[in-house]
Short mmCIF file of C-alpha atoms in Angstrom, two decimals:
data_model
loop_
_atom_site.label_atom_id
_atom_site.label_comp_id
_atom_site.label_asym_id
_atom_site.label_seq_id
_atom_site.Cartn_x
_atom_site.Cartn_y
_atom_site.Cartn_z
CA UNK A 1 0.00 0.00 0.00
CA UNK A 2 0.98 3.70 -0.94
CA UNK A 3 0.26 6.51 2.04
CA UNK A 4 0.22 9.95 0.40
CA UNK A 5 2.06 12.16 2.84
CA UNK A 6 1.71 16.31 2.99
CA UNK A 7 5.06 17.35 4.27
CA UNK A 8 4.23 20.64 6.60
CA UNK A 9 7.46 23.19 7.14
CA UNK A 10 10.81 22.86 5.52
CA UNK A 11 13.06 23.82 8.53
CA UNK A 12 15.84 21.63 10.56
CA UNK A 13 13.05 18.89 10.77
CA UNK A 14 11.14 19.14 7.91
CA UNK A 15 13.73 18.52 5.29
CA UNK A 16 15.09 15.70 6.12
CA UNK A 17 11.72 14.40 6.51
CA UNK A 18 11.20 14.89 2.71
CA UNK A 19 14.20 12.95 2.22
CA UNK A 20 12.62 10.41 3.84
CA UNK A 21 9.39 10.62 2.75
CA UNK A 22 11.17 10.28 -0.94
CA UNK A 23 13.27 7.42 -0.07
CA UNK A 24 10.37 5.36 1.99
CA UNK A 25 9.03 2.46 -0.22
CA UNK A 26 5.18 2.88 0.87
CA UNK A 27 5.43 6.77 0.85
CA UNK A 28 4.29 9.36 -1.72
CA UNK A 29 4.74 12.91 -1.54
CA UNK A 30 1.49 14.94 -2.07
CA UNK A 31 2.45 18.61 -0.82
CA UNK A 32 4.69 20.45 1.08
CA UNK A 33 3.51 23.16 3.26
CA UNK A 34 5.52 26.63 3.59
CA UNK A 35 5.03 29.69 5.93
CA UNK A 36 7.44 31.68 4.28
CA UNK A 37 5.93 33.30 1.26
CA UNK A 38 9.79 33.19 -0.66
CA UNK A 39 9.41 29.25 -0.53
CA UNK A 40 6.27 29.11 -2.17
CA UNK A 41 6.37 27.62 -5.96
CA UNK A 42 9.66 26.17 -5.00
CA UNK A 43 10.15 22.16 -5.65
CA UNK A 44 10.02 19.87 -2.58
CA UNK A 45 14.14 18.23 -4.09
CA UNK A 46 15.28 22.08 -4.15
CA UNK A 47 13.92 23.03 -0.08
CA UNK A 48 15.31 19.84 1.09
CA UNK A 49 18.66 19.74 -0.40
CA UNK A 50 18.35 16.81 -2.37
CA UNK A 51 19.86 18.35 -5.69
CA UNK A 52 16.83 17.19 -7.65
CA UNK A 53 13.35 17.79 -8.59
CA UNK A 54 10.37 15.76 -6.84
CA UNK A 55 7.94 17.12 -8.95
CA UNK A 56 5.99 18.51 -5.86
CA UNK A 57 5.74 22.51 -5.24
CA UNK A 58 5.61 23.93 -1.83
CA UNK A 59 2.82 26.30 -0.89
CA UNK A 60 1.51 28.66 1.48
CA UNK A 61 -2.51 27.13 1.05
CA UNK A 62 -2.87 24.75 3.70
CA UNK A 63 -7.06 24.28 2.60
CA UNK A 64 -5.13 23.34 -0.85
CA UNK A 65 -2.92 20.76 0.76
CA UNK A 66 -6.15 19.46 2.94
CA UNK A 67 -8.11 19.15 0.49
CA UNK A 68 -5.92 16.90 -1.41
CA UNK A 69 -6.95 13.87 1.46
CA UNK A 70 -3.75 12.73 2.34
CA UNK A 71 -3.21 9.75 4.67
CA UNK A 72 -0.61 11.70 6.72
CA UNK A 73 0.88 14.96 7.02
CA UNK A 74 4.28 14.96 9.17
CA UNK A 75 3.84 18.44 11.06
CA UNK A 76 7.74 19.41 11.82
CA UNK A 77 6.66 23.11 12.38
CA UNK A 78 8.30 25.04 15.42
CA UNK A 79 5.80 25.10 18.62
CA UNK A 80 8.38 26.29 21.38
CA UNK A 81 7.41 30.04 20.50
CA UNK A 82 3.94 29.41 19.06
CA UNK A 83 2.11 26.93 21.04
CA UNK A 84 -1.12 28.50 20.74
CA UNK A 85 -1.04 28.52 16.80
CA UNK A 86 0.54 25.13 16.58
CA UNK A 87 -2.37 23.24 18.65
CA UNK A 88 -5.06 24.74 16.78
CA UNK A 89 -2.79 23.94 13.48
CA UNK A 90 -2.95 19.87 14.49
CA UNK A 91 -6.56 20.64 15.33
CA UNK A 92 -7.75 21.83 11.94
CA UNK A 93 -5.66 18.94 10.46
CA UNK A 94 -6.94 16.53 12.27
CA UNK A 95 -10.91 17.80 11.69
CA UNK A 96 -9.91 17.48 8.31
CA UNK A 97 -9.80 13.68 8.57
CA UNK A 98 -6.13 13.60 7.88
CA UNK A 99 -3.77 11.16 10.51
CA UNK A 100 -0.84 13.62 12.13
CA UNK A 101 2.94 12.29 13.12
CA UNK A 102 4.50 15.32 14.31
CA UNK A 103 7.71 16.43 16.25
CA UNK A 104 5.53 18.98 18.76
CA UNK A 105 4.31 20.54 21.05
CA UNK A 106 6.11 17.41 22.50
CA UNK A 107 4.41 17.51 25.85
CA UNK A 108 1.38 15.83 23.83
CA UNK A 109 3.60 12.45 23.57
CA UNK A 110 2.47 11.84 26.86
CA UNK A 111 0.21 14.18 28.32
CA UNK A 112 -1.73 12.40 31.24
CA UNK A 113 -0.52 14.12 34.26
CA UNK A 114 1.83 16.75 32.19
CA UNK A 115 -0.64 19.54 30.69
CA UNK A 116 -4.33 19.70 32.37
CA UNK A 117 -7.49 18.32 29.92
CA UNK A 118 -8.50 21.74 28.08
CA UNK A 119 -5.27 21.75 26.75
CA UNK A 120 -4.76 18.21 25.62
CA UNK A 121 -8.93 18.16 25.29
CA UNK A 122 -9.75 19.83 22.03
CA UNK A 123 -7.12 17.72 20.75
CA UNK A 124 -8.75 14.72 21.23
CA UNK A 125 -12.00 15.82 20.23
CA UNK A 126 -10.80 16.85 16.93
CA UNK A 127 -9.31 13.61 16.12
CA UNK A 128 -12.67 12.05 17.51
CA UNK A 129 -14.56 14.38 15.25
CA UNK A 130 -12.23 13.60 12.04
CA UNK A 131 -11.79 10.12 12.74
CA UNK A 132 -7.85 10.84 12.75
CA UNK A 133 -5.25 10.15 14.75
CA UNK A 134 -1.84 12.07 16.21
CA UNK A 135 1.16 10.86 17.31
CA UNK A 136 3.73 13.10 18.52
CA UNK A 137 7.12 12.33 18.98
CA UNK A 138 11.17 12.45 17.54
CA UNK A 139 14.46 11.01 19.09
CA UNK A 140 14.25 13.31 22.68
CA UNK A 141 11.75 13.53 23.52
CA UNK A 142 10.91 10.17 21.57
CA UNK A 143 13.21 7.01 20.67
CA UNK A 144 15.85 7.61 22.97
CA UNK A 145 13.22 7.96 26.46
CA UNK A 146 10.59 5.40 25.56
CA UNK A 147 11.32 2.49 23.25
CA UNK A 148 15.12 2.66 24.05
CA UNK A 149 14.86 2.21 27.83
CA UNK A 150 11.89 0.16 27.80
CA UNK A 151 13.49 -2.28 25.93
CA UNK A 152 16.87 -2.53 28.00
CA UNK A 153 14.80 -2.55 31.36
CA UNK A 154 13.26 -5.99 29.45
CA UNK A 155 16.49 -7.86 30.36
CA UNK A 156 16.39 -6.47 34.54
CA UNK A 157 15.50 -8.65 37.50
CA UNK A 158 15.30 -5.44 39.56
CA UNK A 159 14.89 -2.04 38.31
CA UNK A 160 16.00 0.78 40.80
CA UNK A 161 16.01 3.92 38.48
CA UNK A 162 16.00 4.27 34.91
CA UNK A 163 17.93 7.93 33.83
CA UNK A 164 17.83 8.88 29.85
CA UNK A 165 20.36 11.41 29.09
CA UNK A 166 20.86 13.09 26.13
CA UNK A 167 24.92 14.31 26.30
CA UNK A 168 25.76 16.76 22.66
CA UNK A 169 27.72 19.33 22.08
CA UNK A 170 25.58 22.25 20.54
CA UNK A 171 27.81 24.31 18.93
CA UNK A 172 27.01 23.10 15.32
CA UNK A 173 23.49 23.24 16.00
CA UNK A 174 22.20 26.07 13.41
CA UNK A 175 18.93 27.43 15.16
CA UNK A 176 19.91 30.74 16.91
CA UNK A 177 16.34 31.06 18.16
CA UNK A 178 16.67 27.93 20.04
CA UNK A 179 20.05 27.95 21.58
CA UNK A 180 20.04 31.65 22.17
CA UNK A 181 16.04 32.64 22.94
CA UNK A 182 14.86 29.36 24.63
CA UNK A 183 18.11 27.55 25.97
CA UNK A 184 19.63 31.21 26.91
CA UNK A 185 22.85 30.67 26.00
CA UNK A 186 25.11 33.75 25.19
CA UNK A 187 23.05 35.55 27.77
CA UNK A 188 23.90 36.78 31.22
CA UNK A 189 24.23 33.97 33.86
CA UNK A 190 21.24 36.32 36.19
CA UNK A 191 18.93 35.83 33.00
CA UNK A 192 16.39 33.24 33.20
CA UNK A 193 15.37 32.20 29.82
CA UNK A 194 11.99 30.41 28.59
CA UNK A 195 13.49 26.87 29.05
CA UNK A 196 14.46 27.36 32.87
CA UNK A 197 11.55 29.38 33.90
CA UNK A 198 9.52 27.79 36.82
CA UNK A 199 7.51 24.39 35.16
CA UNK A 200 8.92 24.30 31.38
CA UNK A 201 11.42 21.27 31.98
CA UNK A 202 8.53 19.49 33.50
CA UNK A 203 5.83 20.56 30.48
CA UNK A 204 8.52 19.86 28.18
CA UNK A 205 9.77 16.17 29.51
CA UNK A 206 7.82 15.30 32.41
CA UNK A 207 6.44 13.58 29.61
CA UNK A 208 9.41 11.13 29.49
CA UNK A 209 9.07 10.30 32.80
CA UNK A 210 5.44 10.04 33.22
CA UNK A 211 5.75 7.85 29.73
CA UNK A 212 8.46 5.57 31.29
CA UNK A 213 6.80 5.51 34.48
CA UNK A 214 3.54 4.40 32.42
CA UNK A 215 5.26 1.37 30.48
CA UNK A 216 6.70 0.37 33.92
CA UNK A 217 3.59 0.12 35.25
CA UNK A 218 4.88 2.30 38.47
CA UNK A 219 2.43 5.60 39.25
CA UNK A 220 4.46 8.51 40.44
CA UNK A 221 4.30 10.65 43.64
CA UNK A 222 5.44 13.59 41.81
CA UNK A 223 7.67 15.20 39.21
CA UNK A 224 11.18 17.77 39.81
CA UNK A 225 13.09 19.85 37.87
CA UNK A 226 16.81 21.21 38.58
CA UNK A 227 19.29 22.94 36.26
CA UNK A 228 23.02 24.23 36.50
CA UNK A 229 24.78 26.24 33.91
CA UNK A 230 28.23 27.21 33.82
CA UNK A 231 29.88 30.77 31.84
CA UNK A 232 31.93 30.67 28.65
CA UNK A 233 35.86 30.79 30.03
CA UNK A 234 36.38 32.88 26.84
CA UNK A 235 34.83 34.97 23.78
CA UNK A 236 34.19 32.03 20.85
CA UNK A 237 32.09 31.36 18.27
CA UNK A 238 29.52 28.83 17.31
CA UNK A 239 27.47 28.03 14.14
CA UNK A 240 24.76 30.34 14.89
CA UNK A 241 26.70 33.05 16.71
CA UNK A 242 29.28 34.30 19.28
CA UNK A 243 29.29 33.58 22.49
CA UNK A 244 30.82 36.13 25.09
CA UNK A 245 32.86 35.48 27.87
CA UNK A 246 30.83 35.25 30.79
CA UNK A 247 27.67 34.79 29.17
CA UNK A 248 26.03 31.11 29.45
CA UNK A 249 27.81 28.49 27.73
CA UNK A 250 26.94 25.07 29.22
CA UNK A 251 23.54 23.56 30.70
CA UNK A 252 22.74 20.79 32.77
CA UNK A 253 19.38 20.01 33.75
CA UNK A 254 16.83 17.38 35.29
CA UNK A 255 13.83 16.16 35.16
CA UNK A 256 12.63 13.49 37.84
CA UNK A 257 9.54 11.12 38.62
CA UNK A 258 9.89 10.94 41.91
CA UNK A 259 8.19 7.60 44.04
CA UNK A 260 8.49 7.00 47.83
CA UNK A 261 11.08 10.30 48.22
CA UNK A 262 13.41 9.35 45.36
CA UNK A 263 13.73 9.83 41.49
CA UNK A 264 12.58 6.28 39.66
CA UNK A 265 12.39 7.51 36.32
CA UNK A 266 15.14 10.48 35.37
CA UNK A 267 15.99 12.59 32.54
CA UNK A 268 18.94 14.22 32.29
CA UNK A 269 20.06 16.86 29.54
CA UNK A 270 23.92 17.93 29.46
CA UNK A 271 24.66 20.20 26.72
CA UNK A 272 27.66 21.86 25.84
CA UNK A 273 28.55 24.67 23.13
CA UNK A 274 32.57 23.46 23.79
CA UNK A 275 33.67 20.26 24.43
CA UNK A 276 36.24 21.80 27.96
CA UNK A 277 33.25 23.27 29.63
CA UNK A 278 31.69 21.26 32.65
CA UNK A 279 34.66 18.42 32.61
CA UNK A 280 33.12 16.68 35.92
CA UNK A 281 30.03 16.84 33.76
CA UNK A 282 28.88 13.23 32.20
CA UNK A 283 30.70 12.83 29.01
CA UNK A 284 29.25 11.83 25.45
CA UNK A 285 29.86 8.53 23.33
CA UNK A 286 32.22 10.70 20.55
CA UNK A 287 30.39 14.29 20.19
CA UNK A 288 27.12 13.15 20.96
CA UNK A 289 25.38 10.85 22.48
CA UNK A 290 21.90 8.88 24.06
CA UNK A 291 22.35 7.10 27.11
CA UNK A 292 20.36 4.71 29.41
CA UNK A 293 21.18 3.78 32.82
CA UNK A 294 19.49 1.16 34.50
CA UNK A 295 20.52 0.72 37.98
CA UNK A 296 18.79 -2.50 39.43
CA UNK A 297 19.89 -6.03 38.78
CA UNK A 298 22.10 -6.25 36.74
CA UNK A 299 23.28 -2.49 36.16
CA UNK A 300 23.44 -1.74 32.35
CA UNK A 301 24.73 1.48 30.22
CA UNK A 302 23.46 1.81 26.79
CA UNK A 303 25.26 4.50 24.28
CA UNK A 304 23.47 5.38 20.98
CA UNK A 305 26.08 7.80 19.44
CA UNK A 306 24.50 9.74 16.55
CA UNK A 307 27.04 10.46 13.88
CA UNK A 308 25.67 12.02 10.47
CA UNK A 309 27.22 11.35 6.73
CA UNK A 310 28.49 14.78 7.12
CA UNK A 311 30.37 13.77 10.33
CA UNK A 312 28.41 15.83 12.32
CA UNK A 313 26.45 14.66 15.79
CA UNK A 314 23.52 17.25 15.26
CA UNK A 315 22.93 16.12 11.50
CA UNK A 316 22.36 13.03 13.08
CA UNK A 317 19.60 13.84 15.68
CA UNK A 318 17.83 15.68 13.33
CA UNK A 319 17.20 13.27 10.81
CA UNK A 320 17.04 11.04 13.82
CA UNK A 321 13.95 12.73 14.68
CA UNK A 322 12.34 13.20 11.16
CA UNK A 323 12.83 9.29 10.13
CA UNK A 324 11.09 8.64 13.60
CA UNK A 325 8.13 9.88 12.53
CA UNK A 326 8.35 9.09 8.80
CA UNK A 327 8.80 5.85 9.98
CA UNK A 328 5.54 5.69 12.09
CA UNK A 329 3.25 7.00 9.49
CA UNK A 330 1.55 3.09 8.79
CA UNK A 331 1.40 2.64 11.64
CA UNK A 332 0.03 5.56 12.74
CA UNK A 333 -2.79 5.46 9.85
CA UNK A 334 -3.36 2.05 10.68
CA UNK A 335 -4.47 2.90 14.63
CA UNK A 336 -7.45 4.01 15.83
CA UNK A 337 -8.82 7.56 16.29
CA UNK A 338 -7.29 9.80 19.18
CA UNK A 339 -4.24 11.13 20.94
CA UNK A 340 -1.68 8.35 20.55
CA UNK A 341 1.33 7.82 21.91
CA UNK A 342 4.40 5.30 21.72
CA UNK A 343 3.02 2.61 23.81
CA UNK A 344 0.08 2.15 22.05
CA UNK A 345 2.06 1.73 18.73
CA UNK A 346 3.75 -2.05 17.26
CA UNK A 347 7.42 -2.22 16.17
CA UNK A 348 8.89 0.73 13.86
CA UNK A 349 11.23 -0.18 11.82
CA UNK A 350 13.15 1.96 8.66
CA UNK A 351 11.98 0.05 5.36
CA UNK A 352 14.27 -1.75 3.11
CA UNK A 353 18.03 -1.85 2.01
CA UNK A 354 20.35 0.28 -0.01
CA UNK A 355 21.19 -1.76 -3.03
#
């Protein structure tokens, strides 16, 4: 079977996800949805990169793309700074009848306990009223905090705490809006930005937790956050800007489920813009890496080190997260109605092999 698949944004995300969409066996590429008017007309090949023509021109009319009754659109659009327009953007797609697999607003991969019901509500009721379902998801949060842990803790006799971290250098990450505006770095250490205000780790991964807690089939007491952040030893540069001495240059952060007056189920972010800063920090597989801990019995440590064609750690864990939900999409057209998320889904695998 062929799904016909509306492609919706052409950022970080979204192009690779054409790529994907273009080299996925049981995939078809029916549209490509811009918001930036200089895109429109351009071919789907051209916006991703791919040095050829797909035959498929982006545009800026999403009733156009909706009205072509696709079986999936992969919505890769940025939510972090427009969550309001992004919910009722899944909401009008799903009304339309058309099955969502999208990389945000990623509290809504598990949002029992995380975001109250008139948030996560209408959502629901949409895809009940268009007979549709949404999936949200990506590599973190995604792969790397549910299926990946899940699976190790299938090989425990005991399981004390499970901790996902995700350990990258960001400095080649090129997205100034979300290394400088949302993770504050390159900012005054006394600045709190939008990530580390009061509640936005826990909207933003007490997901993870709750969703690990969930497939453990352990209910939580509650959920805490904690950060650190260290200053840049020196003025340097990065791919999407300069960083000033002083300014904020490393994060650490976590996010806890917390049962009987201790963390169970832990994530834990350590990011870096150069490789010297935070030494006593946890260090990466490489550049980059995903790791699980499972302390129990036995005690196991699980690296997935992300390394792109182009050598580089945050090529990687983009298309990481794009092919995650390409991936999904028969499956996801093949569930039922309603707010999914990755435990009620089978086995996703990538489909066939080069050559």
């Amino acid at each position: 079977m062929t799904y016909r698949v509306v492609q919706w944004s052409t950022g970080n995300v979204g192009r690779h996800a054409i790529a994907g969409i273009d080299a996925h066996p049981e995939l078809e590429l029916a549209g490509v949805w811009v918001s930036n008017p200089d895109k429109a007309g351009r071919d789907a090949g051209e916006l991703a990169g791919l040095g050829r023509s797909l035959g498929v021109q982006a545009t800026t009319d999403a009733d156009a793309l909706l009205a072509l009754e696709p079986d999936c659109v992969v919505y890769t659009a940025m939510a972090d700074d427009r969550l309001t327009e992004a919910l009722a953007d899944l909401r009008r797609i799903l009304r339309a009848g058309v099955n969502v697999v999208s990389s945000s607003p990623v509290f809504l991969q598990f949002p029992d306990g995380v975001v109250p019901e008139e948030v996560s509500g209408p959502v629901r009721a949409a895809a009940a009223e268009g007979g549709a379902s949404l999936w949200v998801n990506g590599v973190d949060p995604g792969f790397a905090n549910d299926w990946l842990p899940l699976v190790l803790t299938g090989v425990c006799e005991r399981i004390d705490e499970v901790r996902c971290y995700e350990i990258l250098d960001y400095s080649t990450y090129d997205n100034r809006k979300v290394v400088f505006d949302i993770m504050g770095f390159g900012a005054p250490l006394d600045e709190t930005p939008m990530l580390l205000q009061p509640g936005v780790l826990s909207l933003a991964w007490g997901s993870v937790v709750r969703q690990l807690a969930a497939g453990l089939g352990v209910e939580l007491d509650s959920v805490a956050e904690s950060f650190e952040r260290l200053p840049a030893p020196s003025t340097f540069d990065i791919s999407c800007g300069t960083i000033r001495e002083g300014t904020a240059a490393a994060l650490r952060f976590e996010v806890r489920g917390m049962r009987g007056g201790r963390p169970v189920c832990v994530l834990e972010h350590v990011t870096r813009l150069r490789a010297d800063l935070g030494p006593d920090w946890p260090q990466p597989s490489g550049r980059g890496c995903y790791r699980v801990q499972v302390t129990g019995e036995p005690n196991y440590t699980l690296d997935l080190r992300l390394v792109g064609t182009d050598g580089d750690h945050n090529t990687a864990g983009l298309k990481a997260t794009a092919m995650r939900l390409v991936n999904a999409i028969p499956a996801v057209v093949a569930a039922p109605p309603g707010l999914l998320t990755a435990l009620d889904l089978p086995l996703i695998t990538g489909r066939g092999l080069a050559g």
